[in-house]
Short mmCIF file of C-alpha atoms in Angstrom, two decimals:
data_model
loop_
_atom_site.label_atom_id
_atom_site.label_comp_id
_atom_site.label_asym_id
_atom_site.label_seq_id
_atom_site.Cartn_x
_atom_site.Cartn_y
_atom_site.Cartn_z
CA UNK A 1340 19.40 4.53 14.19
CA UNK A 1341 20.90 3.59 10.96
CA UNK A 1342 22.54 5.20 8.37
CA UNK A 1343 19.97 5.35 6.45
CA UNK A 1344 18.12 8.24 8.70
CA UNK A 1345 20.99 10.44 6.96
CA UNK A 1346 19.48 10.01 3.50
CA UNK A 1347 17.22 12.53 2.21
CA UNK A 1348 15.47 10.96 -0.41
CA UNK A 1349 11.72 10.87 -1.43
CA UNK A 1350 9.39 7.84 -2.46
CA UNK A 1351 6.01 7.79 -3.38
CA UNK A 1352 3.24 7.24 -0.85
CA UNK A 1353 2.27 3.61 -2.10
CA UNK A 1354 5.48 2.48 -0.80
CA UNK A 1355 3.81 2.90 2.77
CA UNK A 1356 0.09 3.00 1.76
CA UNK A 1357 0.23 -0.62 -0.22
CA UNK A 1358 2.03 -2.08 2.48
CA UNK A 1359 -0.31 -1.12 5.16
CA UNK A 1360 -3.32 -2.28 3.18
CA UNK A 1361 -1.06 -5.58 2.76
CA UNK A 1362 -0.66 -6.06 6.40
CA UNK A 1363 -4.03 -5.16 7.59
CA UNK A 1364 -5.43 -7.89 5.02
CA UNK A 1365 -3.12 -10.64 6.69
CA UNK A 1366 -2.71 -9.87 10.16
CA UNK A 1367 -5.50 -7.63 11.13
CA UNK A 1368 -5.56 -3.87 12.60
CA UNK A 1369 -3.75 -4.80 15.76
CA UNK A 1370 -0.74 -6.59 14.50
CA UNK A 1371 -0.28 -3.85 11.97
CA UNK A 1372 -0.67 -0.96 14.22
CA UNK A 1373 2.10 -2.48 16.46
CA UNK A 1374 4.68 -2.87 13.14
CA UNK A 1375 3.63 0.97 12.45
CA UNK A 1376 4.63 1.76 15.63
CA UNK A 1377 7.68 0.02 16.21
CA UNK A 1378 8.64 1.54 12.64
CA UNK A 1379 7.83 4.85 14.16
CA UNK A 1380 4.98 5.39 11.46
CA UNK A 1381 2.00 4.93 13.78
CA UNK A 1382 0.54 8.58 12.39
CA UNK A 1383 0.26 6.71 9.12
CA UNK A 1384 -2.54 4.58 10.99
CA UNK A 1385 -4.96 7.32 11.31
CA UNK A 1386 -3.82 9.65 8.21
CA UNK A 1387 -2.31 8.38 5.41
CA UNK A 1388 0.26 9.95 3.25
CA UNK A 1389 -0.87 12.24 0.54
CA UNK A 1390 2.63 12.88 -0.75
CA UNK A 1391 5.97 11.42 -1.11
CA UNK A 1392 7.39 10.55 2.26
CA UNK A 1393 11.19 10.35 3.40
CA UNK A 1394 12.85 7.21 1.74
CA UNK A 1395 13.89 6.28 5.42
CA UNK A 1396 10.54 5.65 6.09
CA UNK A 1397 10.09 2.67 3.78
CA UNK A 1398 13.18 1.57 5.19
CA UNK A 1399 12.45 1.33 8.40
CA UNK A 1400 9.26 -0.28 7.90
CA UNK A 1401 10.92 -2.94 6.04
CA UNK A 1402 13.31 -3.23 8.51
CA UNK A 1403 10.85 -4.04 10.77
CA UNK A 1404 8.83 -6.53 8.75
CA UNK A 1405 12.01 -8.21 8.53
CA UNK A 1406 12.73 -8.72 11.87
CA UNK A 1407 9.51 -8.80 13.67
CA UNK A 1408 8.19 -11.49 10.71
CA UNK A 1409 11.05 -12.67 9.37
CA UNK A 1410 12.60 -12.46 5.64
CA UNK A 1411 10.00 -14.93 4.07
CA UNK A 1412 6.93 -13.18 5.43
CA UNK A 1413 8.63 -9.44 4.77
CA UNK A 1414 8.67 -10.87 0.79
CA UNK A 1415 5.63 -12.14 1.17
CA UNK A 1416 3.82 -8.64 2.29
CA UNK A 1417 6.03 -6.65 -0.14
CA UNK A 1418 5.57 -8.71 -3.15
CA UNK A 1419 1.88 -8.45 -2.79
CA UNK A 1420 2.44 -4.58 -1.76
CA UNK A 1421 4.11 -3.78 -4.94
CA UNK A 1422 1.50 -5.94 -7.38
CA UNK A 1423 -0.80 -3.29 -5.46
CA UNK A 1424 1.19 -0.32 -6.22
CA UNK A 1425 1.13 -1.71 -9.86
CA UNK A 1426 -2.70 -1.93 -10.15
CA UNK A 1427 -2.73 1.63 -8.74
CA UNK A 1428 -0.53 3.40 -11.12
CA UNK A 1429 -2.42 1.44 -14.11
CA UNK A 1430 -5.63 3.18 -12.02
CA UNK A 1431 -4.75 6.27 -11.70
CA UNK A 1432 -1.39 7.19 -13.16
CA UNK A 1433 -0.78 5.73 -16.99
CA UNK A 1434 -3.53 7.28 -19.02
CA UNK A 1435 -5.98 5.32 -20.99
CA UNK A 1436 -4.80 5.74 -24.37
CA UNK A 1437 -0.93 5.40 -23.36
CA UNK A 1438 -1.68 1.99 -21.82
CA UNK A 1439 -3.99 1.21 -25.70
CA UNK A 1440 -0.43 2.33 -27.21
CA UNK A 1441 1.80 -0.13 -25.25
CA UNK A 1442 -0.51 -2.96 -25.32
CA UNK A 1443 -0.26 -2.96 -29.61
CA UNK A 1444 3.39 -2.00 -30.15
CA UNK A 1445 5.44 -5.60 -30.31
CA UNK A 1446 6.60 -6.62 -26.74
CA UNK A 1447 10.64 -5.36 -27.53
CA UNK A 1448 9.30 -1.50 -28.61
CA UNK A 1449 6.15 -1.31 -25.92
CA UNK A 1450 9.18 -2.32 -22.97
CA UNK A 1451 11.74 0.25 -24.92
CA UNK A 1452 8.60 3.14 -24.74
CA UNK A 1453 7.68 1.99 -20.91
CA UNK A 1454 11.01 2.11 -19.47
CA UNK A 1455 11.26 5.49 -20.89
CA UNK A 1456 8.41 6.63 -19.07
CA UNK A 1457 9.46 4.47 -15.67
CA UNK A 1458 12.92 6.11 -15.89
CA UNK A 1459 11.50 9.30 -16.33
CA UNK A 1460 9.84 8.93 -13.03
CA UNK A 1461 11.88 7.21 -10.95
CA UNK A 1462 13.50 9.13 -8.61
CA UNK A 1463 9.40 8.45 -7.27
CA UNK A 1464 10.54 5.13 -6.27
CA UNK A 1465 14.16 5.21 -6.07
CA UNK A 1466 14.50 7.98 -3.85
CA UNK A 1467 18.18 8.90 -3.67
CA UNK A 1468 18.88 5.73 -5.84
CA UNK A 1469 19.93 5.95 -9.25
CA UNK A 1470 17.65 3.82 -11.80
CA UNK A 1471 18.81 2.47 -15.42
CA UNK A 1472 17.82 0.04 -17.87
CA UNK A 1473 18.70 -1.85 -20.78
CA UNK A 1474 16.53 -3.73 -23.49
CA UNK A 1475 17.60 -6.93 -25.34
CA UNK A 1476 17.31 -10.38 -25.38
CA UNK A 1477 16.53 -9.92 -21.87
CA UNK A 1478 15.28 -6.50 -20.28
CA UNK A 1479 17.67 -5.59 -17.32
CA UNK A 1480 16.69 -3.04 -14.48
CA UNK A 1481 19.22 -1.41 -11.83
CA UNK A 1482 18.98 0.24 -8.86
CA UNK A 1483 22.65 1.77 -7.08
CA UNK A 1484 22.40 3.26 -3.71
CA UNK A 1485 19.20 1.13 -3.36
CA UNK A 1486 17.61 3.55 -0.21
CA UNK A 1487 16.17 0.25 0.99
CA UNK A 1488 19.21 -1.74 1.20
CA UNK A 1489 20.99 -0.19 3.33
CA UNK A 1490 21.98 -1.37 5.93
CA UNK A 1491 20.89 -4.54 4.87
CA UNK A 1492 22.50 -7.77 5.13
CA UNK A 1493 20.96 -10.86 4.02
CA UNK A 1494 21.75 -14.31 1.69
CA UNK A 1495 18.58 -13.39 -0.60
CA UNK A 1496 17.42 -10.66 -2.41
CA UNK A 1497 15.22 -8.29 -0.76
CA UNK A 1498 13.82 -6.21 -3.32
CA UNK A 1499 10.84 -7.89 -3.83
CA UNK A 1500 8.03 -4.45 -3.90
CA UNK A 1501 10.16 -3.86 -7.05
CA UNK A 1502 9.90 -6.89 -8.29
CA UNK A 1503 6.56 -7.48 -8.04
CA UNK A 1504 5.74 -4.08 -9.69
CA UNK A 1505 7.96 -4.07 -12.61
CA UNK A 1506 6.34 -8.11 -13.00
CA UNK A 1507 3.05 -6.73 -12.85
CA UNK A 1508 2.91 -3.52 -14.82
CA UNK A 1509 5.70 -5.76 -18.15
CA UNK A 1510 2.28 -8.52 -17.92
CA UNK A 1511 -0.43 -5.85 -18.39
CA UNK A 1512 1.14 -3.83 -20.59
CA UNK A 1513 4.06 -5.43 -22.96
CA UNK A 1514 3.56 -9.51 -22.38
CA UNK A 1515 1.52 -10.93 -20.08
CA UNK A 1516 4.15 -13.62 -19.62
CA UNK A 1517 6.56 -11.89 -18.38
CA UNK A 1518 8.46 -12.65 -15.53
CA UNK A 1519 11.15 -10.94 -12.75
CA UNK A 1520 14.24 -12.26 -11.04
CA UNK A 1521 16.25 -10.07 -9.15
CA UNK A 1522 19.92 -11.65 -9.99
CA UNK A 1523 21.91 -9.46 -8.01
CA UNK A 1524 20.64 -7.44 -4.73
CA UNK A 1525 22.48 -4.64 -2.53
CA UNK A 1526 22.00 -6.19 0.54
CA UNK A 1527 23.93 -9.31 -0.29
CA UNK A 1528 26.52 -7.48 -0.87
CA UNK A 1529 26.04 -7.16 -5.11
CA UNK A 1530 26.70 -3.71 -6.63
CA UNK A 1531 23.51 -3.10 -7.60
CA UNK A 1532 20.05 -4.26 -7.02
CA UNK A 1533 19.27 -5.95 -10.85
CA UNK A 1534 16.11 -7.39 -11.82
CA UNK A 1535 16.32 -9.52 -15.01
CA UNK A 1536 12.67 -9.22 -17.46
CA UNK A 1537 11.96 -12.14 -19.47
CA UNK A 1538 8.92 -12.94 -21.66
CA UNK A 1539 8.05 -16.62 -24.29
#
């Protein structure tokens, strides 16, 4: 047990829900029952979460992605986990109209307007973790106390579910050429977990 199973935080379901979908897609039912269960989250398999779920959760499970398929694969499954979790909130969560809105404003005032509304939500996705942003030249994202970096040592960045959600929803709705690189990460050791936003 880590520390982490002290932390009391709360993330959204499609932290667990996208990356089961993920897994099932690339390994089959069988493979991703057994990383359930070694995460302890084998009653996701038959009833998925309706409601945020303990940070520790997601932590585990990525925990055990890393070392059952090693760091590649774990980025691999996440990345395409959070484009998931992207598409979803787009779905279901960002109205209609607001989405019209961003998509007109110029790139610099739409990613001003969207951060707004990401940073008023994000204790749903960084649990205990404390979000913040910053738009200029280039748009900078942080995470401190990333919940799913601790206990984490590695020599790359890890955060890749963020990454690939922040890429996806800054294409659809303020440039569709924008891209994500996470310049500093938690679990190498960095301060923060920062993810630099950059559009031409």
């Amino acid at each position: 047990m880590g520390a982490a199973d002290g932390v009391a935080g709360r993330i959204g379901p499609n932290a667990i829900i996208r990356v089961l979908e993920t897994l099932r897609e690339s390994f089959g039912q069988d493979v991703t029952a057994g990383l359930f269960v070694q995460a302890r989250l084998g009653h996701y398999l038959d009833q998925l979460p309706e409601k945020m779920v303990n940070e520790t959760e997601v932590w585990r499970l990525h925990q055990v992605l890393r070392e059952q398929l090693g760091q590649p694969t774990c980025a691999d499954i996440t990345w395409k986990a959070g484009l998931k979790t992207a598409d979803y909130l787009l779905a279901n969560r960002i109205p209609k109209a607001a989405q019209v809105v961003f998509k007109a404003l110029p790139a610099a005032a739409s990613a001003r307007l969207l951060l707004k509304t990401i940073g008023g939500h994000s204790w749903t996705f960084a649990g205990s973790g404390q979000f913040s942003y910053e738009v200029g030249q280039t748009v900078v994202l942080t995470i401190r106390n990333n919940p799913l970096c601790r206990d984490v040592r590695t020599d790359v960045p890890v955060c890749d579910f963020y990454s690939a959600t922040f890429e996806r929803l800054f294409q659809v709705l303020v440039h569709p050429n924008t891209q994500v690189e996470e310049t500093e990460c938690e679990a190498k050791g960095d301060d923060v977990c920062r993810f630099e936003l950059r559009w031409k």
